[in-house]
mmCIF file of C-alpha atoms in Angstrom:
data_model
loop_
_atom_site.group_PDB
_atom_site.id
_atom_site.type_symbol
_atom_site.label_atom_id
_atom_site.label_comp_id
_atom_site.label_asym_id
_atom_site.label_seq_id
_atom_site.Cartn_x
_atom_site.Cartn_y
_atom_site.Cartn_z
ATOM 1 C CA MET A 30 -62.621 53.033 8.241
ATOM 2 C CA PHE A 31 -66.008 51.273 9.037
ATOM 3 C CA ARG A 32 -67.810 49.229 6.561
ATOM 4 C CA ARG A 33 -71.124 51.358 5.218
ATOM 5 C CA GLY A 34 -74.257 50.302 3.252
ATOM 6 C CA TYR A 35 -74.334 51.704 -0.600
ATOM 7 C CA TYR A 36 -76.720 54.778 -0.991
ATOM 8 C CA ARG A 37 -78.797 54.525 -3.806
ATOM 9 C CA PRO A 38 -80.314 57.844 -3.907
ATOM 10 C CA PRO A 39 -84.273 57.999 -5.355
ATOM 11 C CA ASP A 40 -84.554 58.874 -8.811
ATOM 12 C CA LYS A 41 -84.897 62.384 -9.122
ATOM 13 C CA ILE A 42 -84.825 63.545 -5.603
ATOM 14 C CA ARG A 43 -84.341 67.429 -4.801
ATOM 15 C CA GLY A 44 -83.546 69.858 -2.646
ATOM 16 C CA CYS A 45 -81.071 72.384 -1.149
ATOM 17 C CA PHE A 46 -80.120 72.671 2.478
ATOM 18 C CA ALA A 47 -78.397 75.906 3.768
ATOM 19 C CA GLY A 48 -76.488 76.422 6.654
ATOM 20 C CA SER A 49 -78.161 79.523 7.937
ATOM 21 C CA GLY A 50 -81.668 79.231 8.175
ATOM 22 C CA THR A 51 -82.152 82.341 6.134
ATOM 23 C CA LEU A 52 -79.677 81.730 3.019
ATOM 24 C CA LEU A 53 -82.453 80.095 0.567
ATOM 25 C CA ASN A 54 -84.161 83.729 0.768
ATOM 26 C CA ASP A 55 -81.032 85.637 -0.887
ATOM 27 C CA PRO A 56 -81.300 87.471 -4.021
ATOM 28 C CA THR A 57 -78.609 85.187 -5.639
ATOM 29 C CA MET A 58 -79.633 81.590 -3.701
ATOM 30 C CA GLY A 59 -83.737 81.836 -4.345
ATOM 31 C CA PRO A 60 -83.215 81.015 -8.292
ATOM 32 C CA HIS A 61 -81.480 77.812 -7.786
ATOM 33 C CA VAL A 62 -84.026 76.383 -5.431
ATOM 34 C CA ILE A 63 -86.297 77.392 -7.841
ATOM 35 C CA LYS A 64 -84.690 75.908 -10.474
ATOM 36 C CA LEU A 65 -84.920 72.677 -9.214
ATOM 37 C CA THR A 66 -88.638 72.934 -9.683
ATOM 38 C CA GLY A 67 -88.514 72.325 -13.690
ATOM 39 C CA LYS A 68 -90.668 75.402 -13.747
ATOM 40 C CA SER A 69 -89.399 78.256 -15.647
ATOM 41 C CA ASP A 70 -91.943 80.915 -14.433
ATOM 42 C CA PRO A 71 -91.557 81.814 -10.339
ATOM 43 C CA ARG A 72 -95.644 83.039 -10.846
ATOM 44 C CA ASP A 73 -96.283 78.952 -11.503
ATOM 45 C CA VAL A 74 -94.226 77.541 -8.101
ATOM 46 C CA THR A 75 -96.064 76.980 -5.112
ATOM 47 C CA VAL A 76 -93.947 77.311 -1.570
ATOM 48 C CA VAL A 77 -95.359 75.854 1.794
ATOM 49 C CA TYR A 78 -93.635 76.964 3.998
ATOM 50 C CA LEU A 79 -93.353 75.189 7.422
ATOM 51 C CA GLY A 80 -92.169 77.175 10.278
ATOM 52 C CA THR A 81 -92.982 74.627 13.137
ATOM 53 C CA ALA A 82 -89.380 74.899 14.532
ATOM 54 C CA SER A 83 -89.310 78.623 14.588
ATOM 55 C CA TYR A 84 -92.870 78.214 16.224
ATOM 56 C CA ASP A 85 -94.599 80.041 13.156
ATOM 57 C CA LEU A 86 -93.236 83.351 14.118
ATOM 58 C CA ILE A 87 -94.283 85.731 11.198
ATOM 59 C CA GLU A 88 -90.999 87.464 11.400
ATOM 60 C CA LYS A 89 -89.121 84.414 10.751
ATOM 61 C CA ARG A 90 -91.460 83.763 7.767
ATOM 62 C CA GLU A 91 -90.754 86.583 6.514
ATOM 63 C CA ASN A 92 -87.244 86.201 6.862
ATOM 64 C CA GLN A 93 -86.779 82.796 4.820
ATOM 65 C CA THR A 94 -90.023 83.725 1.926
ATOM 66 C CA SER A 95 -89.721 87.025 1.332
ATOM 67 C CA TRP A 96 -87.686 86.831 -1.885
ATOM 68 C CA TYR A 97 -89.963 84.200 -3.231
ATOM 69 C CA SER A 98 -93.623 86.210 -2.901
ATOM 70 C CA GLU A 99 -91.775 89.085 -4.384
ATOM 71 C CA GLN A 100 -91.048 86.660 -7.728
ATOM 72 C CA GLY A 101 -94.714 86.022 -7.692
ATOM 73 C CA CYS A 102 -94.191 82.590 -5.819
ATOM 74 C CA THR A 103 -97.648 81.286 -4.279
ATOM 75 C CA VAL A 104 -96.222 81.337 -0.386
ATOM 76 C CA ILE A 105 -98.425 78.731 1.913
ATOM 77 C CA ALA A 106 -97.229 79.275 5.655
ATOM 78 C CA LEU A 107 -98.874 75.690 7.111
ATOM 79 C CA ASP A 108 -98.929 76.761 10.609
ATOM 80 C CA VAL A 109 -99.015 73.666 13.370
ATOM 81 C CA VAL A 110 -97.316 74.712 16.218
ATOM 82 C CA LEU A 111 -100.436 76.567 18.471
ATOM 83 C CA ASN A 112 -102.779 75.363 15.672
ATOM 84 C CA ALA A 113 -104.504 71.942 14.910
ATOM 85 C CA PRO A 114 -105.382 72.178 11.516
ATOM 86 C CA LYS A 115 -107.247 69.359 9.454
ATOM 87 C CA THR A 116 -105.976 66.443 8.111
ATOM 88 C CA SER A 117 -107.658 67.117 5.113
ATOM 89 C CA TYR A 118 -105.771 70.649 5.063
ATOM 90 C CA MET A 119 -102.598 69.881 5.536
ATOM 91 C CA LYS A 120 -102.817 67.297 2.924
ATOM 92 C CA GLU A 121 -104.430 70.021 0.908
ATOM 93 C CA CYS A 122 -101.101 71.649 0.970
ATOM 94 C CA MET A 123 -98.427 69.343 0.577
ATOM 95 C CA GLU A 124 -99.966 68.151 -2.460
ATOM 96 C CA LYS A 125 -100.173 71.749 -3.608
ATOM 97 C CA ALA A 126 -96.479 72.216 -3.096
ATOM 98 C CA ASP A 127 -93.488 72.547 -5.644
ATOM 99 C CA ILE A 128 -91.314 73.611 -2.637
ATOM 100 C CA VAL A 129 -91.526 72.823 0.780
ATOM 101 C CA ILE A 130 -89.593 75.299 3.036
ATOM 102 C CA VAL A 131 -88.880 74.169 6.448
ATOM 103 C CA SER A 132 -87.584 77.210 8.871
ATOM 104 C CA GLY A 133 -84.498 77.108 11.124
ATOM 105 C CA GLY A 134 -85.266 76.608 14.922
ATOM 106 C CA ASN A 135 -85.676 73.893 17.469
ATOM 107 C CA THR A 136 -85.161 71.014 15.087
ATOM 108 C CA TYR A 137 -86.336 68.028 18.098
ATOM 109 C CA PHE A 138 -89.826 70.014 18.328
ATOM 110 C CA ALA A 139 -90.764 70.458 14.814
ATOM 111 C CA MET A 140 -89.576 66.413 14.525
ATOM 112 C CA ARG A 141 -92.060 65.649 17.369
ATOM 113 C CA ARG A 142 -95.005 68.172 16.267
ATOM 114 C CA TRP A 143 -95.001 66.761 12.761
ATOM 115 C CA LYS A 144 -94.782 63.118 14.237
ATOM 116 C CA HIS A 145 -97.630 63.796 17.043
ATOM 117 C CA ILE A 146 -99.909 65.178 13.917
ATOM 118 C CA GLY A 147 -99.178 62.895 11.197
ATOM 119 C CA LEU A 148 -97.344 65.712 8.983
ATOM 120 C CA ASP A 149 -94.036 63.885 8.949
ATOM 121 C CA LYS A 150 -95.833 61.239 6.507
ATOM 122 C CA MET A 151 -97.381 63.805 4.317
ATOM 123 C CA ILE A 152 -93.708 65.291 3.948
ATOM 124 C CA LYS A 153 -92.498 62.290 2.708
ATOM 125 C CA ASP A 154 -95.538 61.266 0.174
ATOM 126 C CA ALA A 155 -94.810 64.953 -1.167
ATOM 127 C CA CYS A 156 -90.780 65.378 -1.541
ATOM 128 C CA LEU A 157 -90.201 60.376 -2.039
ATOM 129 C CA GLY A 158 -93.428 60.044 -3.811
ATOM 130 C CA PRO A 159 -93.803 60.779 -7.405
ATOM 131 C CA ARG A 160 -94.269 64.200 -7.697
ATOM 132 C CA ARG A 161 -90.576 64.781 -5.740
ATOM 133 C CA VAL A 162 -91.364 68.009 -4.198
ATOM 134 C CA VAL A 163 -88.279 70.204 -3.491
ATOM 135 C CA MET A 164 -87.072 69.909 -0.398
ATOM 136 C CA ALA A 165 -85.748 73.169 1.218
ATOM 137 C CA GLY A 166 -84.420 75.379 4.048
ATOM 138 C CA GLY A 167 -81.345 75.876 6.437
ATOM 139 C CA SER A 168 -80.273 75.145 9.813
ATOM 140 C CA ALA A 169 -83.164 73.068 11.076
ATOM 141 C CA GLY A 170 -84.408 73.130 7.654
ATOM 142 C CA ALA A 171 -81.426 71.575 6.788
ATOM 143 C CA ILE A 172 -80.949 69.146 9.499
ATOM 144 C CA CYS A 173 -84.645 67.708 9.103
ATOM 145 C CA TRP A 174 -84.154 65.907 5.698
ATOM 146 C CA PHE A 175 -81.380 63.556 6.971
ATOM 147 C CA SER A 176 -80.941 60.847 9.209
ATOM 148 C CA GLY A 177 -80.297 63.731 11.927
ATOM 149 C CA GLY A 178 -77.758 66.408 12.518
ATOM 150 C CA HIS A 179 -75.956 68.404 15.005
ATOM 151 C CA SER A 180 -78.754 70.483 16.574
ATOM 152 C CA ASP A 181 -79.050 72.830 18.888
ATOM 153 C CA SER A 182 -82.427 72.137 20.426
ATOM 154 C CA ASN A 183 -81.063 71.695 23.917
ATOM 155 C CA ASP A 184 -80.138 75.574 23.680
ATOM 156 C CA PRO A 185 -83.100 77.436 26.375
ATOM 157 C CA ASP A 186 -83.302 80.165 23.950
ATOM 158 C CA SER A 187 -84.477 77.963 21.437
ATOM 159 C CA TYR A 188 -87.420 76.689 23.789
ATOM 160 C CA LYS A 189 -91.297 77.952 22.325
ATOM 161 C CA GLU A 190 -91.425 79.673 25.715
ATOM 162 C CA ALA A 191 -88.321 81.401 25.249
ATOM 163 C CA LYS A 192 -89.421 82.802 21.495
ATOM 164 C CA LEU A 193 -92.749 83.103 22.168
ATOM 165 C CA ASP A 194 -92.701 85.648 25.118
ATOM 166 C CA PRO A 195 -92.815 89.288 24.071
ATOM 167 C CA HIS A 196 -90.671 90.448 26.570
ATOM 168 C CA GLY A 197 -87.812 87.471 26.284
ATOM 169 C CA SER A 198 -84.418 87.118 25.554
ATOM 170 C CA ASP A 199 -82.374 89.477 23.667
ATOM 171 C CA HIS A 200 -79.928 86.552 23.130
ATOM 172 C CA GLY A 201 -78.373 86.960 18.921
ATOM 173 C CA ASP A 202 -79.936 85.037 16.065
ATOM 174 C CA ILE A 203 -77.890 81.876 14.824
ATOM 175 C CA ASP A 204 -79.309 83.340 11.940
ATOM 176 C CA ASP A 205 -78.035 86.735 11.592
ATOM 177 C CA GLU A 206 -74.415 87.383 10.515
ATOM 178 C CA SER A 207 -74.047 90.598 12.236
ATOM 179 C CA ASP A 208 -75.175 88.704 15.747
ATOM 180 C CA LEU A 209 -71.935 86.383 15.581
ATOM 181 C CA HIS A 210 -69.893 88.603 18.052
ATOM 182 C CA ALA A 211 -73.339 88.632 20.513
ATOM 183 C CA LEU A 212 -73.941 84.967 20.204
ATOM 184 C CA ALA A 213 -69.593 84.324 20.748
ATOM 185 C CA SER A 214 -69.012 86.514 23.609
ATOM 186 C CA LYS A 215 -71.630 88.372 25.079
ATOM 187 C CA HIS A 216 -71.891 88.155 28.822
ATOM 188 C CA TYR A 217 -75.038 87.091 30.713
ATOM 189 C CA GLU A 218 -75.899 88.140 34.047
ATOM 190 C CA ASP A 219 -77.116 84.418 34.343
ATOM 191 C CA ASP A 220 -74.244 82.489 33.889
ATOM 192 C CA SER A 221 -76.405 79.136 33.279
ATOM 193 C CA VAL A 222 -78.359 80.611 30.196
ATOM 194 C CA HIS A 223 -75.225 79.167 28.329
ATOM 195 C CA GLN A 224 -74.211 76.662 29.941
ATOM 196 C CA TRP A 225 -75.961 74.181 27.479
ATOM 197 C CA ASP A 226 -74.804 71.072 25.131
ATOM 198 C CA TYR A 227 -75.168 70.082 21.259
ATOM 199 C CA ILE A 228 -77.543 67.141 20.629
ATOM 200 C CA ARG A 229 -77.999 64.280 17.937
ATOM 201 C CA ALA A 230 -81.410 65.161 16.916
ATOM 202 C CA ASN A 231 -83.113 62.444 14.378
ATOM 203 C CA GLY A 232 -84.511 64.049 11.021
ATOM 204 C CA LEU A 233 -86.872 62.451 8.534
ATOM 205 C CA GLY A 234 -84.482 60.144 6.960
ATOM 206 C CA PHE A 235 -84.460 60.828 3.710
ATOM 207 C CA ILE A 236 -81.427 61.622 3.051
ATOM 208 C CA PRO A 237 -78.341 59.463 5.322
ATOM 209 C CA GLY A 238 -75.702 61.123 7.070
ATOM 210 C CA LEU A 239 -75.311 63.625 9.733
ATOM 211 C CA CYS A 240 -75.890 67.064 9.437
ATOM 212 C CA CYS A 241 -73.757 70.200 10.846
ATOM 213 C CA PRO A 242 -75.084 73.225 9.466
ATOM 214 C CA HIS A 243 -73.415 76.346 11.227
ATOM 215 C CA HIS A 244 -70.407 74.178 10.824
ATOM 216 C CA ASP A 245 -67.921 77.348 11.066
ATOM 217 C CA ARG A 246 -70.051 79.279 13.740
ATOM 218 C CA ILE A 247 -70.195 80.095 17.287
ATOM 219 C CA GLN A 248 -73.239 80.069 19.442
ATOM 220 C CA SER A 249 -74.007 81.268 22.811
ATOM 221 C CA ASN A 250 -72.558 78.401 24.499
ATOM 222 C CA GLY A 251 -69.333 79.611 23.717
ATOM 223 C CA VAL A 252 -68.258 76.487 21.417
ATOM 224 C CA LEU A 253 -67.548 76.184 17.521
ATOM 225 C CA ARG A 254 -70.036 73.839 16.373
ATOM 226 C CA ALA A 255 -67.235 72.516 14.250
ATOM 227 C CA THR A 256 -65.163 70.942 16.819
ATOM 228 C CA ASP A 257 -68.089 69.437 18.881
ATOM 229 C CA PHE A 258 -69.167 68.262 16.105
ATOM 230 C CA ASP A 259 -66.075 65.782 15.933
ATOM 231 C CA GLN A 260 -66.742 64.780 19.477
ATOM 232 C CA MET A 261 -70.795 63.691 18.275
ATOM 233 C CA MET A 262 -69.087 61.767 15.531
ATOM 234 C CA LEU A 263 -67.348 59.791 17.685
ATOM 235 C CA ARG A 264 -70.490 58.680 19.492
ATOM 236 C CA HIS A 265 -71.836 58.351 16.310
ATOM 237 C CA PRO A 266 -69.182 56.246 14.005
ATOM 238 C CA THR A 267 -71.020 54.567 11.499
ATOM 239 C CA GLU A 268 -72.604 57.911 10.202
ATOM 240 C CA VAL A 269 -71.315 60.378 7.560
ATOM 241 C CA GLY A 270 -71.024 63.880 8.617
ATOM 242 C CA LEU A 271 -71.989 66.588 5.785
ATOM 243 C CA CYS A 272 -71.064 69.879 7.365
ATOM 244 C CA ILE A 273 -72.009 73.047 5.933
ATOM 245 C CA ASP A 274 -70.991 76.356 6.389
ATOM 246 C CA HIS A 275 -73.176 79.252 7.692
ATOM 247 C CA ASN A 276 -72.838 81.065 4.495
ATOM 248 C CA ALA A 277 -73.305 77.826 2.524
ATOM 249 C CA ALA A 278 -75.923 75.193 0.479
ATOM 250 C CA PHE A 279 -75.731 71.684 -0.572
ATOM 251 C CA LEU A 280 -77.474 71.255 -3.908
ATOM 252 C CA VAL A 281 -79.663 67.660 -4.911
ATOM 253 C CA GLU A 282 -80.521 66.839 -7.760
ATOM 254 C CA GLY A 283 -80.961 63.136 -8.674
ATOM 255 C CA ASN A 284 -77.680 61.701 -8.096
ATOM 256 C CA HIS A 285 -75.766 64.483 -8.826
ATOM 257 C CA PHE A 286 -74.757 67.357 -5.518
ATOM 258 C CA ARG A 287 -73.252 70.871 -5.993
ATOM 259 C CA VAL A 288 -72.249 73.000 -3.280
ATOM 260 C CA ILE A 289 -72.985 76.985 -3.497
ATOM 261 C CA PHE A 290 -72.716 79.897 -1.719
ATOM 262 C CA PRO A 291 -73.218 83.721 -2.208
ATOM 263 C CA GLU A 292 -70.172 85.360 -3.738
ATOM 264 C CA GLY A 293 -68.206 87.614 -0.840
ATOM 265 C CA GLN A 294 -69.413 85.992 1.918
ATOM 266 C CA VAL A 295 -67.145 84.242 4.656
ATOM 267 C CA GLY A 296 -66.466 80.887 5.428
ATOM 268 C CA SER A 297 -63.743 78.049 6.815
ATOM 269 C CA VAL A 298 -62.513 77.158 3.329
ATOM 270 C CA LEU A 299 -59.012 78.581 2.774
ATOM 271 C CA SER A 300 -57.024 79.315 -0.597
ATOM 272 C CA ASP A 301 -55.163 75.817 -0.057
ATOM 273 C CA GLU A 302 -58.324 74.322 0.879
ATOM 274 C CA SER A 303 -57.622 73.705 4.548
ATOM 275 C CA PHE A 304 -59.967 74.463 7.695
ATOM 276 C CA SER A 305 -60.241 78.031 9.069
ATOM 277 C CA GLU A 306 -61.475 78.581 12.904
ATOM 278 C CA GLU A 307 -61.632 82.095 12.238
ATOM 279 C CA ARG A 308 -63.329 82.019 9.122
ATOM 280 C CA LEU A 309 -60.858 83.765 6.869
ATOM 281 C CA GLY A 310 -61.937 81.867 3.897
ATOM 282 C CA ARG A 311 -64.928 81.316 1.710
ATOM 283 C CA PRO A 312 -67.894 79.339 2.585
ATOM 284 C CA GLY A 313 -67.946 75.261 1.831
ATOM 285 C CA VAL A 314 -68.839 72.080 3.029
ATOM 286 C CA TRP A 315 -66.906 69.417 4.651
ATOM 287 C CA VAL A 316 -67.236 65.532 4.747
ATOM 288 C CA LYS A 317 -66.357 63.807 8.026
ATOM 289 C CA GLU A 318 -65.651 59.991 8.613
ATOM 290 C CA VAL A 319 -64.689 58.340 11.900
ATOM 291 C CA THR A 320 -61.643 55.984 10.898
ATOM 292 C CA HIS A 321 -58.639 54.065 12.515
ATOM 293 C CA GLY A 322 -60.706 51.883 14.607
ATOM 294 C CA GLY A 323 -63.076 54.383 15.768
ATOM 295 C CA LYS A 324 -60.600 57.063 17.274
ATOM 296 C CA VAL A 325 -59.816 59.235 15.100
ATOM 297 C CA VAL A 326 -62.650 61.801 12.739
ATOM 298 C CA SER A 327 -61.527 62.437 9.179
ATOM 299 C CA ALA A 328 -62.530 65.571 7.351
ATOM 300 C CA ARG A 329 -61.927 66.537 3.956
ATOM 301 C CA LEU A 330 -63.446 69.569 1.675
ATOM 302 C CA CYS A 331 -66.470 68.295 -0.281
ATOM 303 C CA PRO A 332 -65.944 68.438 -4.025
ATOM 304 C CA GLU A 333 -68.176 71.534 -5.962
ATOM 305 C CA GLU A 334 -69.792 68.839 -7.378
ATOM 306 C CA GLY A 335 -69.828 64.821 -7.623
ATOM 307 C CA LYS A 336 -72.350 61.487 -7.190
ATOM 308 C CA LEU A 337 -73.940 61.846 -4.104
ATOM 309 C CA SER A 338 -73.687 58.224 -4.270
ATOM 310 C CA ASP A 339 -69.855 58.385 -3.761
ATOM 311 C CA LEU A 340 -70.353 60.764 -0.924
ATOM 312 C CA LEU A 341 -73.507 59.436 1.322
ATOM 313 C CA ARG A 342 -73.185 56.099 2.601
ATOM 314 C CA MET A 343 -75.919 54.121 5.011
ATOM 315 C CA PRO A 344 -75.285 54.044 8.780
ATOM 316 C CA ILE A 345 -74.560 50.249 9.995
ATOM 317 C CA ASP A 346 -76.976 51.448 13.081
ATOM 318 C CA ILE A 347 -77.876 54.416 14.332
ATOM 319 C CA ARG A 348 -77.063 55.443 18.461
ATOM 320 C CA GLN A 349 -79.811 57.612 19.414
ATOM 321 C CA SER A 350 -78.591 60.143 22.253
ATOM 322 C CA LYS A 351 -82.053 58.797 24.673
ATOM 323 C CA PHE A 352 -81.254 61.218 27.581
ATOM 324 C CA HIS A 353 -80.153 64.429 25.906
ATOM 325 C CA LEU A 354 -83.286 63.946 23.709
ATOM 326 C CA ALA A 355 -85.735 63.239 26.934
ATOM 327 C CA ALA A 356 -83.870 66.408 28.585
ATOM 328 C CA ALA A 357 -84.820 68.095 25.213
ATOM 329 C CA ALA A 358 -88.755 66.797 25.349
ATOM 330 C CA LYS A 359 -89.136 67.423 28.872
ATOM 331 C CA SER A 360 -87.523 71.564 28.883
ATOM 332 C CA ASN A 361 -89.457 72.235 25.936
ATOM 333 C CA PRO A 362 -92.385 70.297 25.550
ATOM 334 C CA GLU A 363 -95.072 69.577 22.221
ATOM 335 C CA ASP A 364 -97.846 70.011 23.928
ATOM 336 C CA GLY A 365 -99.955 71.786 20.770
ATOM 337 C CA PRO A 366 -103.829 71.366 20.042
ATOM 338 C CA LEU A 367 -103.759 68.013 18.981
ATOM 339 C CA ARG A 368 -106.731 66.490 16.745
ATOM 340 C CA ASP A 369 -108.686 63.122 17.128
ATOM 341 C CA SER A 370 -107.931 62.407 13.915
ATOM 342 C CA TYR A 371 -103.676 62.753 14.092
ATOM 343 C CA PRO A 372 -101.587 59.705 15.184
ATOM 344 C CA GLY A 373 -100.481 61.160 18.255
ATOM 345 C CA PHE A 374 -103.493 62.004 19.758
ATOM 346 C CA SER A 375 -104.378 59.320 22.817
ATOM 347 C CA ALA A 376 -107.944 59.697 24.408
ATOM 348 C CA LYS A 377 -106.218 58.420 27.858
ATOM 349 C CA SER A 378 -102.930 60.323 27.852
ATOM 350 C CA PHE A 379 -104.758 63.558 26.497
ATOM 351 C CA PHE A 380 -107.217 63.279 29.421
ATOM 352 C CA GLY A 381 -105.573 62.175 32.666
ATOM 353 C CA GLY A 382 -105.438 58.349 31.675
ATOM 354 C CA LYS A 383 -109.229 57.918 31.461
ATOM 355 C CA VAL A 384 -111.694 58.679 28.645
ATOM 356 C CA THR A 385 -114.405 60.954 30.476
ATOM 357 C CA LYS A 386 -117.475 63.786 29.539
ATOM 358 C CA GLU A 387 -114.740 65.884 29.205
ATOM 359 C CA PHE A 388 -113.101 63.869 25.940
ATOM 360 C CA LEU A 389 -116.631 63.817 24.704
ATOM 361 C CA ASN A 390 -116.973 67.395 24.978
ATOM 362 C CA PHE A 391 -113.814 68.077 23.255
ATOM 363 C CA LEU A 392 -114.706 65.766 20.311
ATOM 364 C CA ALA A 393 -118.445 67.514 19.845
ATOM 365 C CA GLU A 394 -116.432 71.242 19.762
ATOM 366 C CA MET A 395 -114.101 69.805 16.894
ATOM 367 C CA LYS A 396 -116.909 68.402 15.279
ATOM 368 C CA GLU A 397 -118.681 71.317 15.614
ATOM 369 C CA GLU A 398 -115.481 73.786 14.540
ATOM 370 C CA GLU A 399 -115.195 71.354 11.008
ATOM 371 C CA ASP A 400 -119.038 71.689 10.071
ATOM 372 C CA GLU A 401 -118.430 75.591 11.103
ATOM 373 C CA GLU A 402 -115.154 75.417 8.432
ATOM 374 C CA GLU A 403 -117.557 73.531 6.045
ATOM 375 C CA ASP A 404 -120.246 76.239 5.863
ATOM 376 C CA GLU A 405 -117.647 78.774 5.063
ATOM 377 C CA GLU A 406 -116.488 77.002 2.109
#
């Protein structure tokens, strides 16, 4: 077995990571997330919702936060895909947050957008800083908190152009349990639509590990994620894989973890604790590691609870899937608006290689917009 560095979780780190993007909006799952805040009254809880991975679509936000609103939580949607919020406003939102819920969707797009606008560092300050804001989300919203994850960011149906097109694809939604058959077996007129590969997408790196959400599900490429993830593990042998079934969640509080799931939902765990590709058991979480000199992927059922430091390890190194990431970036560019205060803003690259009068006009327009906002306040 590969040697790995010891992992000591930051004190009081808190989070809940689900296989499905909508699972934490379930009435039996939401209370676990709110309890992590330490506040007894939901009306005192502020949720900041980051819908970047699903391009800030209102329907997605409602599907992932409606339960919290119904409990009286204040829900702030920090939309950054088509907007360029002031840096001060983004900081203000993160300072108010008790919980940050990240949507499902295209992980790699969200990570690039956050980095370009500096939101990644604000999230880190909130969740790993003194306040220890609760990290939450499912699917892409689970991957983003880990070193990386098994991502469908190369699926054309997950691209911004497709998702924001009002006349776009009617392909099934991976977060919708009723769409399982459509995702697994639907025939499309254009066979190339479902010729895509899963990729390893980087996360924020707050928790070491390679996260695989929807571990027991098949998507539009017809490939079971559990099977494909084994191949990914062989390409990234020093990372520990944390595989979360569609209807399960992995809850972390300090060095303690628990596996939780709604009663009556299907999953991959049979009564003898073996894996069911047909999802004939209950939901669960699996831990995978590469053994035997990098040739074998071993899988074991994650205990219902235990110490995080006993489960995860720091990897020796992380191999980047540069070719696949470059292809995903080209096919689904992060071309949202930028302010000159953003880390990703470059006058030369933004304006075709030279600072021109167009650039000066841009700055004047942004300054005028900020002055108007201040006058309204």
